[in-house]
Coordinates of C-alpha atoms and ligand atoms in Angstrom, one line a residue:
X1 CA 0.6 -0.8 -0.1
X2 CA 2.8 2.6 -0.5
X3 CA 0.6 5.1 -3.0
X4 CA -1.3 5.5 -0.2
X5 CA -0.8 9.3 2.3
X6 CA 1.0 8.2 5.2
X7 CA 2.2 10.9 7.6
X8 CA 5.2 9.1 9.8
X9 CA 5.7 9.9 13.2
X10 CA 7.1 10.6 15.3
X11 CA 5.8 14.7 15.0
X12 CA 7.7 16.1 17.9
X13 CA 10.0 14.8 21.7
X14 CA 6.8 13.3 23.5
X15 CA 6.8 15.1 26.8
X16 CA 3.9 15.8 27.7
X17 CA 3.3 14.0 31.8
X18 CA 0.3 12.3 32.3
X19 CA -2.6 14.4 33.4
X20 CA -4.0 13.7 36.6
X21 CA -7.5 13.2 36.5
X22 CA -9.9 13.4 39.0
X23 CA -14.1 13.1 40.3
X24 CA -15.5 16.3 40.7
X25 CA -18.5 16.6 43.4
X26 CA -20.2 18.8 44.6
X27 CA -16.9 22.0 44.5
X28 CA -14.7 20.0 45.3
X29 CA -12.1 17.5 43.5
X30 CA -11.7 14.3 45.1
X31 CA -9.9 10.2 44.0
X32 CA -12.1 6.5 44.1
X33 CA -12.7 6.0 48.0
X34 CA -12.0 2.4 46.9
X35 CA -8.0 4.7 45.7
X36 CA -8.3 2.4 42.3
X37 CA -7.2 4.5 38.5
X38 CA -7.1 3.4 35.2
X39 CA -4.3 4.1 32.8
X40 CA -5.3 5.3 29.2
X41 CA -2.8 4.9 25.8
X42 CA -2.8 7.2 23.6
X43 CA -4.3 4.8 20.8
X44 CA -1.6 6.4 18.3
X45 CA 1.6 6.5 19.8
X46 CA 0.7 3.4 22.8
X47 CA 1.7 5.9 25.5
X48 CA -0.3 6.0 29.3
X49 CA -1.4 9.5 28.3
X50 CA -4.1 9.6 31.5
X51 CA -3.9 8.8 35.0
X52 CA -8.3 8.9 36.0
X53 CA -10.2 8.1 39.3
X54 CA -12.5 4.9 38.6
X55 CA -15.3 5.3 40.4
X56 CA -17.4 3.3 42.4
X57 CA -21.5 3.8 43.7
X58 CA -20.4 6.1 46.3
X59 CA -18.9 8.9 44.5
X60 CA -21.5 8.1 41.8
X61 CA -24.2 8.5 45.5
X62 CA -22.5 11.7 46.3
X63 CA -21.8 12.4 43.7
X64 CA -25.9 12.6 42.8
X65 CA -26.9 13.6 46.0
X66 CA -25.1 16.7 45.5
X67 CA -26.6 17.1 42.8
X68 CA -29.7 17.1 44.0
X69 CA -29.1 19.3 47.1
X70 CA -27.8 21.7 44.7
X71 CA -31.3 21.2 42.2
X72 CA -33.6 21.2 45.7
X73 CA -31.5 24.6 47.3
X74 CA -33.2 26.5 44.8
X75 CA -30.7 29.1 44.0
X76 CA -29.1 27.0 40.6
X77 CA -33.4 26.9 39.4
X78 CA -34.1 30.1 40.7
X79 CA -31.2 32.7 39.0
X80 CA -32.0 34.9 36.7
X81 CA -31.6 33.9 32.8
X82 CA -29.2 37.1 32.6
X83 CA -27.2 35.3 35.6
X84 CA -27.2 32.0 33.5
X85 CA -26.3 33.0 30.8
X86 CA -23.4 35.3 32.1
X87 CA -22.3 31.8 33.5
X88 CA -22.1 30.4 29.7
X89 CA -20.3 32.9 28.1
X90 CA -17.4 33.1 31.1
X91 CA -16.8 29.3 30.2
X92 CA -17.1 30.4 26.2
X93 CA -14.3 33.3 27.2
X94 CA -12.1 30.1 28.7
X95 CA -12.6 27.9 26.1
X96 CA -11.4 29.9 24.1
X97 CA -8.1 30.8 26.2
X98 CA -7.3 27.0 27.0
X99 CA -8.3 25.4 22.7
X100 CA -4.8 24.1 22.5
X101 CA -3.9 22.8 26.2
X102 CA -7.6 21.1 26.0
X103 CA -7.8 20.6 22.2
X104 CA -4.0 18.8 22.6
X105 CA -5.2 16.5 25.7
X106 CA -8.4 15.5 23.0
X107 CA -6.0 14.3 20.7
X108 CA -3.8 12.1 23.1
X109 CA -7.1 10.5 24.7
X110 CA -8.8 9.7 21.6
X111 CA -6.3 9.9 18.7
X112 CA -8.0 12.6 16.0
X113 CA -5.6 15.5 14.5
X114 CA -4.4 18.4 15.5
X115 CA -6.3 20.7 13.5
X116 CA -9.5 18.5 13.5
X117 CA -10.0 18.3 17.2
X118 CA -8.7 22.5 17.1
X119 CA -11.7 23.2 14.8
X120 CA -13.9 20.8 17.2
X121 CA -13.2 23.1 20.8
X122 CA -13.7 26.2 18.5
X123 CA -17.8 25.3 17.5
X124 CA -17.7 24.0 21.5
X125 CA -17.4 27.5 22.9
X126 CA -19.9 28.4 20.1
X127 CA -22.3 25.5 21.9
X128 CA -22.0 27.4 25.8
X129 CA -22.8 30.9 23.5
X130 CA -25.6 30.4 22.3
X131 CA -26.7 28.1 24.9
X132 CA -26.3 31.6 26.2
X133 CA -28.6 33.3 24.3
X134 CA -31.3 30.1 25.9
X135 CA -30.8 31.1 29.1
X136 CA -32.1 34.8 28.5
X137 CA -35.0 34.2 26.0
X138 CA -36.6 30.9 27.1
X139 CA -40.1 31.5 27.7
X140 CA -43.6 29.9 28.0
X141 CA -46.4 31.3 25.9
X142 CA -49.8 33.2 27.8
X143 CA -53.5 32.0 26.5
X144 CA -56.0 35.4 26.1
X145 CA -58.2 33.3 24.8
X146 CA -59.9 31.0 27.1
X147 CA -63.2 33.6 27.8
X148 CA -63.2 37.2 28.8
X149 CA -63.0 35.5 33.0
X150 CA -60.2 32.8 31.7
X151 CA -56.5 33.8 30.9
X152 CA -53.6 30.7 30.9
X153 CA -50.1 30.3 30.8
X154 CA -47.3 28.2 30.3
X155 CA -44.8 27.8 32.5
X156 CA -41.1 26.6 31.6
X157 CA -39.6 24.8 34.9
X158 CA -36.1 23.4 35.4
X159 CA -36.3 19.0 34.4
X160 CA -34.1 18.6 37.8
X161 CA -31.6 16.6 37.9
X162 CA -29.7 15.4 34.7
X163 CA -27.1 12.2 33.7
X164 CA -24.8 13.0 31.3
X165 CA -23.4 10.5 30.0
X166 CA -20.2 11.2 26.8
X167 CA -18.9 8.5 24.4
X168 CA -15.3 8.8 23.2
X169 CA -15.3 10.0 19.7
X170 CA -16.3 13.5 19.8
X171 CA -15.6 14.2 24.4
X172 CA -16.0 17.9 24.9
X173 CA -18.1 18.7 22.2
X174 CA -21.0 16.0 23.1
X175 CA -20.5 17.3 26.7
X176 CA -21.0 20.7 25.3
X177 CA -24.0 20.0 23.1
X178 CA -25.1 18.7 26.3
X179 CA -23.9 20.4 29.3
X180 CA -24.7 24.1 28.6
X181 CA -28.0 23.9 27.6
X182 CA -29.0 22.0 30.8
X183 CA -27.1 24.7 33.0
X184 CA -29.6 26.9 30.6
X185 CA -32.9 25.6 31.1
X186 CA -31.4 25.4 35.6
X187 CA -30.7 21.9 36.1
X188 CA -28.1 20.4 37.6
X189 CA -26.6 17.5 36.6
X190 CA -24.0 14.8 36.8
X191 CA -21.4 14.1 33.7
X192 CA -20.1 10.7 33.0
X193 CA -17.5 10.9 30.1
X194 CA -16.2 8.2 28.4
X195 CA -13.8 5.3 30.3
X196 CA -11.6 6.3 27.5
X197 CA -11.2 9.9 26.4
X198 CA -12.6 11.5 30.8
X199 CA -9.4 13.7 30.3
X200 CA -11.0 17.5 28.3
X201 CA -14.6 16.5 30.2
X202 CA -12.2 17.5 33.9
X203 CA -10.8 20.0 32.2
X204 CA -14.3 21.9 31.7
X205 CA -14.8 21.1 35.2
X206 CA -11.9 22.8 36.3
X207 CA -13.2 25.6 33.9
X208 CA -16.6 25.5 35.2
X209 CA -14.7 26.1 38.8
X210 CA -12.4 28.9 37.4
X211 CA -16.0 31.1 35.8
X212 CA -17.6 30.3 39.9
X213 CA -20.5 27.1 38.8
X214 CA -21.7 27.8 42.4
X215 CA -21.0 23.6 44.3
X216 CA -23.0 21.2 43.3
X217 CA -24.3 22.1 40.6
X218 CA -22.5 20.8 37.8
X219 CA -21.0 16.9 38.5
X220 CA -18.7 14.6 37.3
X221 CA -17.1 11.0 38.1
X222 CA -14.9 9.1 36.2
X223 CA -15.3 5.5 34.8
X224 CA -17.5 2.9 33.7
X225 CA -21.1 1.9 32.1
X226 CA -20.4 -0.8 35.4
X227 CA -21.6 0.6 38.3
X228 CA -20.9 4.5 37.1
X229 CA -23.1 4.8 34.2
X230 CA -26.3 2.6 35.9
X231 CA -26.6 4.4 38.8
X232 CA -26.9 7.5 37.5
X233 CA -29.6 5.8 35.1
X234 CA -31.4 4.2 37.7
X235 CA -31.6 6.5 41.4
X236 CA -34.1 8.1 41.7
X237 CA -33.1 10.8 43.0
X238 CA -31.7 11.4 39.1
X239 CA -34.9 13.4 36.8
X240 CA -33.7 12.6 33.1
X241 CA -30.8 10.3 31.7
X242 CA -29.0 12.1 29.0
X243 CA -27.1 9.5 26.9
X244 CA -25.0 9.9 23.2
X245 CA -23.2 6.4 23.3
X246 CA -24.5 3.4 20.9
X247 CA -27.4 1.9 20.0
X248 CA -26.9 -1.6 22.7
X249 CA -26.5 0.5 26.0
X250 CA -28.9 3.2 25.3
X251 CA -31.7 1.0 25.4
X252 CA -29.6 -0.4 28.0
X253 CA -30.1 2.8 29.9
X254 CA -33.6 3.3 28.6
X255 CA -34.8 0.4 29.7
X256 CA -32.8 0.9 32.9
X257 CA -34.2 4.4 33.3
X258 CA -37.6 3.1 33.0
X259 CA -38.5 1.6 37.0
X260 CA -38.0 5.3 38.0
X261 CA -39.1 6.6 35.0
X262 CA -36.6 9.4 34.4
X263 CA -37.6 11.2 30.7
X264 CA -34.4 9.4 28.4
X265 CA -32.8 11.5 25.4
X266 CA -31.1 9.2 23.3
X267 CA -27.8 9.7 20.5
X268 CA -27.5 7.3 19.1
X269 CA -25.3 4.9 16.8
X270 CA -25.6 5.3 12.1
X271 CA -25.8 3.5 8.8
X272 CA -26.1 7.1 7.0
X273 CA -26.2 6.8 3.5
X274 CA -25.5 10.3 0.4
X275 CA -27.7 8.9 -2.6
X276 CA -25.6 10.2 -5.4
X277 CA -28.5 10.8 -9.3
X278 CA -26.7 10.0 -11.3
X279 CA -27.0 13.5 -12.8
X280 CA -25.3 14.6 -9.1
X281 CA -22.2 17.2 -9.5
X282 CA -19.7 13.9 -8.9
X283 CA -16.3 17.0 -8.1
X284 CA -18.1 17.9 -5.6
X285 CA -20.2 14.0 -4.1
X286 CA -16.4 12.0 -4.2
X287 CA -15.3 15.4 -2.2
X288 CA -17.8 14.8 0.3
X289 CA -17.8 11.2 0.4
X290 CA -14.3 10.7 1.4
X291 CA -14.9 13.9 3.9
X292 CA -18.5 11.8 5.3
X293 CA -16.2 7.8 5.7
X294 CA -12.5 9.5 6.9
X295 CA -13.5 11.7 8.6
X296 CA -12.3 11.5 12.5
X297 CA -11.6 7.9 11.2
X298 CA -15.0 6.7 10.2
X299 CA -15.7 6.8 14.3
X300 CA -18.1 8.9 14.1
X301 CA -22.4 9.3 14.3
X302 CA -22.8 10.8 11.7
X303 CA -20.1 8.9 9.5
X304 CA -21.4 8.2 5.8
X305 CA -20.4 4.9 5.8
X306 CA -22.6 3.5 2.6
X307 CA -23.3 4.9 -1.0
X308 CA -26.5 4.2 -3.1
X309 CA -25.3 5.7 -6.6
X310 CA -27.1 4.6 -9.7
X311 CA -26.3 1.9 -11.4
X312 CA -24.8 3.3 -14.8
X313 CA -22.7 5.6 -12.6
X314 CA -21.6 2.6 -10.4
X315 CA -17.7 1.9 -11.7
X316 CA -17.3 5.6 -12.3
X317 CA -17.5 6.2 -8.5
X318 CA -16.2 3.6 -7.0
X319 CA -12.7 4.7 -9.2
X320 CA -12.8 8.6 -7.9
X321 CA -14.1 7.7 -4.5
X322 CA -10.0 5.1 -4.7
X323 CA -9.2 7.9 -6.3
X324 CA -9.5 10.4 -3.9
X325 CA -8.9 8.2 -1.0
X326 CA -4.7 7.9 -2.2
X327 CA -4.6 11.5 -1.1
X328 CA -6.3 11.3 1.9
X329 CA -3.1 11.6 5.0
X330 CA -3.6 9.1 7.3
X331 CA -1.8 8.7 10.2
X332 CA 1.0 11.2 13.6
X333 CA -2.1 13.1 14.8
X334 CA 0.1 16.0 16.1
X335 CA 0.8 17.0 12.7
X336 CA -1.2 19.7 12.4
X337 CA -1.1 17.4 8.2
X338 CA -2.4 15.3 9.3
X339 CA -6.5 14.4 8.3
X340 CA -6.8 10.9 9.6
X341 CA -5.3 9.3 12.5
X342 CA -5.1 6.5 15.3
X343 CA -7.4 4.7 16.2
X344 CA -9.0 4.1 19.9
X345 CA -8.3 0.8 20.3
X346 CA -6.7 -2.1 19.5
X347 CA -10.4 -4.1 19.7
X348 CA -11.6 -1.5 17.8
X349 CA -9.2 -2.3 15.3
X350 CA -9.9 -5.7 15.2
X351 CA -13.4 -5.2 15.3
X352 CA -12.9 -2.9 12.2
X353 CA -10.9 -5.4 10.6
X354 CA -13.4 -8.3 11.2
X355 CA -16.6 -6.8 8.9
X356 CA -13.9 -5.7 5.7
X357 CA -12.9 -10.0 6.1
X358 CA -16.7 -10.6 6.1
X359 CA -17.3 -8.5 3.0
X360 CA -14.4 -9.3 1.4
X361 CA -14.9 -13.2 1.9
X362 CA -18.3 -12.9 0.9
X363 CA -17.1 -11.7 -2.7
X364 CA -16.8 -8.1 -2.1
X365 CA -14.3 -6.6 -4.4
X366 CA -12.6 -4.3 -2.5
X367 CA -10.7 -1.8 -4.2
X368 CA -8.7 0.1 -1.9
X369 CA -7.1 -0.5 1.5
X370 CA -8.7 -3.7 4.3
X371 CA -5.7 -3.6 6.2
X372 CA -4.3 -2.6 9.7
X373 CA -2.4 0.0 8.4
X374 CA 1.1 0.9 9.8
X375 CA 2.5 4.7 10.0
X376 CA 6.4 4.5 10.3
X377 CA 7.3 6.0 13.6
X378 CA 4.9 5.0 16.5
X379 CA 3.3 2.3 17.9
X380 CA -0.5 2.8 18.2
X381 CA -3.1 1.0 15.8
X382 CA -4.4 3.0 12.5
X383 CA -7.0 1.5 9.6
X384 CA -6.1 1.6 6.1
X385 CA -8.5 4.2 4.4
X386 CA -10.8 1.3 2.7
X387 CA -13.4 1.3 0.3
X388 CA -15.9 -2.3 0.0
X389 CA -18.3 -2.4 -3.1
X390 CA -20.0 -2.7 -5.1
X391 CA -22.3 -4.9 -1.9
X392 CA -26.0 -6.3 -1.5
X393 CA -28.6 -4.8 0.7
X394 CA -28.9 -7.0 3.2
X395 CA -24.8 -8.0 4.0
X396 CA -22.9 -6.8 7.8
X397 CA -21.0 -4.0 6.3
X398 CA -23.8 -3.1 4.3
X399 CA -26.0 -2.7 7.1
X400 CA -23.8 -2.4 10.5
X401 CA -22.0 0.7 12.5
X402 CA -18.5 -0.3 10.9
X403 CA -17.8 2.4 13.0
X404 CA -13.9 3.6 11.3
X405 CA -12.6 5.1 7.8
X406 CA -14.6 2.0 5.3
X407 CA -17.2 2.7 2.6
X408 CA -19.4 0.4 0.8
X409 CA -20.8 1.6 -2.4
X410 CA -24.1 -0.8 -2.7
X411 CA -26.4 1.1 -6.2
X412 CA -30.0 1.4 -7.5
X413 CA -31.5 1.6 -9.7
X414 CA -34.6 5.2 -9.3
X415 CA -35.7 6.6 -6.7
X416 CA -37.8 4.8 -5.5
X417 CA -34.8 1.6 -5.5
X418 CA -32.5 4.2 -2.8
X419 CA -35.6 4.6 -0.1
X420 CA -36.3 1.7 0.1
X421 CA -32.8 0.9 0.5
X422 CA -32.3 3.9 2.9
X423 CA -35.7 3.4 5.0
X424 CA -35.3 -0.4 5.5
X425 CA -32.4 0.5 7.8
X426 CA -33.0 -0.1 11.8
X427 CA -31.4 3.0 12.3
X428 CA -32.2 6.9 11.3
X429 CA -29.8 9.1 11.9
X430 CA -29.6 11.0 8.7
X431 CA -28.4 10.3 5.5
X432 CA -28.3 12.8 1.9
X433 CA -28.5 13.5 -1.5
X434 CA -26.8 14.5 -4.7
X435 CA -28.2 16.1 -8.0
X436 CA -28.8 18.8 -9.8
X437 CA -32.7 18.2 -9.9
X438 CA -34.1 20.4 -6.9
X439 CA -37.3 18.1 -7.1
X440 CA -35.7 14.9 -6.4
X441 CA -33.7 16.7 -3.1
X442 CA -36.6 17.4 -2.4
X443 CA -38.7 14.2 -2.5
X444 CA -36.0 12.3 -1.2
X445 CA -35.3 15.3 2.1
X446 CA -39.4 14.5 2.8
X447 CA -39.5 10.5 1.7
X448 CA -35.6 9.2 4.2
X449 CA -36.1 8.3 7.4
X450 CA -33.5 9.8 9.1
X451 CA -33.8 12.9 12.3
X452 CA -31.2 14.8 9.7
X453 CA -30.8 15.5 5.5
X454 CA -28.4 16.7 3.6
X455 CA -29.1 17.5 0.1
X456 CA -26.0 18.5 -1.7
X457 CA -23.5 18.7 1.2
X458 CA -22.1 16.6 4.3
X459 CA -21.9 17.5 8.2
X460 CA -22.3 20.6 8.3
X461 CA -23.8 21.1 11.7
X462 CA -25.0 24.7 13.3
X463 CA -26.2 25.9 17.5
X464 CA -29.1 27.2 15.3
X465 CA -30.1 23.4 14.7
X466 CA -31.3 20.8 16.1
X467 CA -30.4 17.1 15.1
X468 CA -31.2 13.7 16.2
X469 CA -31.8 10.8 15.3
X470 CA -35.7 8.0 13.8
X471 CA -36.5 4.7 15.4
X472 CA -33.1 3.6 17.3
X473 CA -31.0 6.3 16.5
X474 CA -32.0 8.0 19.4
X475 CA -34.9 10.2 20.6
X476 CA -34.7 13.4 21.7
X477 CA -32.9 17.0 20.3
X478 CA -29.8 18.2 21.2
X479 CA -29.0 21.7 19.5
X480 CA -31.6 24.5 18.5
X481 CA -33.9 25.8 20.4
X482 CA -35.4 22.5 21.2
X483 CA -31.7 21.2 22.8
X484 CA -33.3 23.1 25.5
X485 CA -37.3 21.7 25.5
X486 CA -35.5 19.1 26.5
X487 CA -34.5 19.9 29.3
X488 CA -37.5 21.5 30.7
X489 CA -41.0 20.9 32.0
X490 CA -44.0 22.2 31.1
X491 CA -46.3 24.3 33.9
X492 CA -50.0 25.2 33.4
X493 CA -51.1 28.0 35.1
X494 CA -55.1 28.5 34.9
X495 CA -56.1 31.3 35.6
X496 CA -59.8 32.6 37.4
X497 CA -60.1 36.5 36.8
X498 CA -63.1 37.9 38.8
X499 CA -65.2 35.7 40.9
X500 CA -66.2 31.9 40.0
X501 CA -68.4 31.0 37.1
X502 CA -71.6 29.5 39.7
X503 CA -71.3 27.2 42.3
X504 CA -71.0 23.0 40.7
X505 CA -73.1 21.9 44.1
X506 CA -76.4 24.8 43.7
Ligands
NAD1 P1 -20.9 3.2 23.6 O1 -22.0 2.8 24.0 O2 -20.1 1.6 24.5 O3 -21.0 4.2 26.0 C1 -21.5 5.7 25.5 C2 -21.1 5.9 26.9 O4 -21.7 5.3 27.8 C3 -19.9 5.3 27.8 O5 -19.6 6.5 28.5 C4 -19.7 4.0 29.1 O6 -18.5 3.7 29.9 C5 -21.0 4.4 28.7 N1 -21.5 3.6 29.1 C6 -21.9 1.7 28.7 N2 -22.5 1.0 29.6 C7 -23.7 1.5 30.2 C8 -24.5 0.8 31.5 N3 -25.2 0.1 31.1 N4 -25.4 2.2 31.6 C9 -25.3 3.2 31.6 N5 -24.0 3.9 30.4 C10 -22.9 2.7 29.9 O7 -19.9 3.7 23.0 P2 -18.7 4.5 22.3 O8 -18.2 3.5 22.3 O9 -18.8 5.7 23.4 O10 -19.4 5.3 21.6 C11 -19.8 5.1 20.3 C12 -21.0 4.9 19.8 O11 -21.6 6.4 20.8 C13 -21.8 4.6 18.5 O12 -22.3 3.1 18.4 C14 -21.3 5.7 17.3 O13 -22.5 6.0 16.9 C15 -23.0 7.0 19.2 N6 -22.5 8.4 18.8 C16 -24.0 8.8 18.6 C17 -23.5 9.7 18.6 C18 -24.8 10.9 17.6 O14 -24.7 12.1 18.2 N7 -26.5 10.6 17.9 C19 -22.3 10.6 19.1 C20 -21.1 10.5 19.0 C21 -21.3 9.3 19.4

C-alpha cells in the first residue's frame, strides 16, 4: 500500500506528563474511595497519557446527592436567565483561552488529528455562547383566548437533576451539546465521560469552577458504565438521563431508567447513506464521500459509511473515490497536516478489520485498503482508507455501524429503489442526496426517514439546527431551541379573573 498518503511519526519528542483526572463532587476534586485508577494509552503513540480515578457507587452516590441538594436548594434553578447566561459566556471565553491545551489532550486520548480537535473545541465554545442566548430568551406561552374570565399561562421549568453520559469519539464537543443547555434550563448535572477519554471533561470542570459555578451544580464521576453509568440511570434522585453512545447501551439505559420513569434522551448510532443520482455534481460529491467516511477515522455517529450510487455511474464513482482515498493523509494526529488519525483501541481496530474480511469472504471487491495500517514511527493502531463494493444491501458491512474508515458502496435503479434501501435500515440518524435536480432532492428529503437530511452537502451542523435520530438512532433532539426544550418541564397555570362562574353544587 505504498500509494497511500501516510504521515509518519513522531511529529515531536513526546514529553507530556500523564494528566491526573479526578472526580468533581460538590465543588471539590476527589479520588475514588477505593483508590483505583485507570490508565489511558494514546491510541496513536501507545504511551500513557492520563490516569483517571475509577469511580464506584460511593462517588456516584455522593455526586447525585450533591446535584440533588443543589437543585432542591432552588438557587441555580431560580437565578435569572441573565445570571445563568453570564456564567455560560464566561465558560465560553475560558474554553477559547485554553483551546490549545484542551485540543492536545483530546488528541492524546482519542487519536483524532490536532487541526480537527482545535476546530471542535472552537465549535464547543460557540455552543456555550448559543446556550447562553437561550438562557435569556426562553419563555413559555400565554393564552388570552379562553374566555373573558380566564387567563392561561404555560410555564417552563427545569426538569431537575440530569445524568449526562458521553462517548469517546467527540468527548468535549458532545458534553458541550448537553451541559450548557441543561445549565441554561436551570438543571443540575452529574456527568460521566467515557472511560477512554475522561480528561477534557475534567478540564471543563476546572473551567466551570473558575467561572464560578456554584458547588453541586456540575459534578463529574469518572469510570465505567458498570457501576457509574448504571447508577446514573437507575437512581431515583435523578430526573433525566441524556446519553450519547451505542444503540445497544442506549437500550439498556432506557430499560434501566423506566423503573423510575426518568425522562431519557438518546443520541445513538447510524448507518448514514449518501445517495448519488446520475445527474449529481460528481466533483463535489466525491469530496463529500471522502469527508463523510474518513472524518474522525469513521468513528462518527454521522459517518456516511454507506453510499448508494445510481447504477449507470457506479463504476465511475468507485474509481474516483478510490483515487481520492489515496490523497487523504492518514497518520500522526499531532501533525497539523494529518486528516485521519488513530483508531480508539486495538479491540475496535480488530472489529473494523472483521467487517472488511467478512465482506471480502462473501465476494465483495476491495479496490483500496482493507488492512491494518502501519504508520512508521508510531506504536498505536490505525486502519487503511478502505472502499468495499459494490455490496448487496443485506451484508453486515452495508447495514451495521462499522465505525472505521470503511466505505460500503451499494447501487440503486431509481428513487423508489433508493428509498427502499435507505429506509430499510433500523437506523435513522442522517441521510444525504446528490442531484442537480431540485425536485429529486426535495422528494428524497421528504421521503427519507432520518433526523437530518443534507442535500448536495454532508455533515454541516449549526448550534441553531436541531440534531437527533429517528428509530434506533435515538429519541429527543440536541441543539437549537429543541435542545433546550429537552431539559424543561411544562407547567400549566390556569387563572380565573373575577369571581367564580357559579357554584357546581347549588
Ligand atoms: P458506548 O455506548 O459503548 O458508551 C457510551 C457511554 O456509555 C460511555 O461513557 C460508557 O462508559 C457508558 N456506558 C456503557 N455501558 C453503560 C450502561 N450499561 N449504563 C450506562 N452507561 C453505560 O459508546 P461508545 O463506544 O463510547 O461510542 C460510540 C457509539 O456512540 C457509536 O455507536 C456512535 O454512533 C454513538 N454516537 C452517537 C452520536 C449521536 O449524536 N447520535 C454521537 C457520537 C457517538
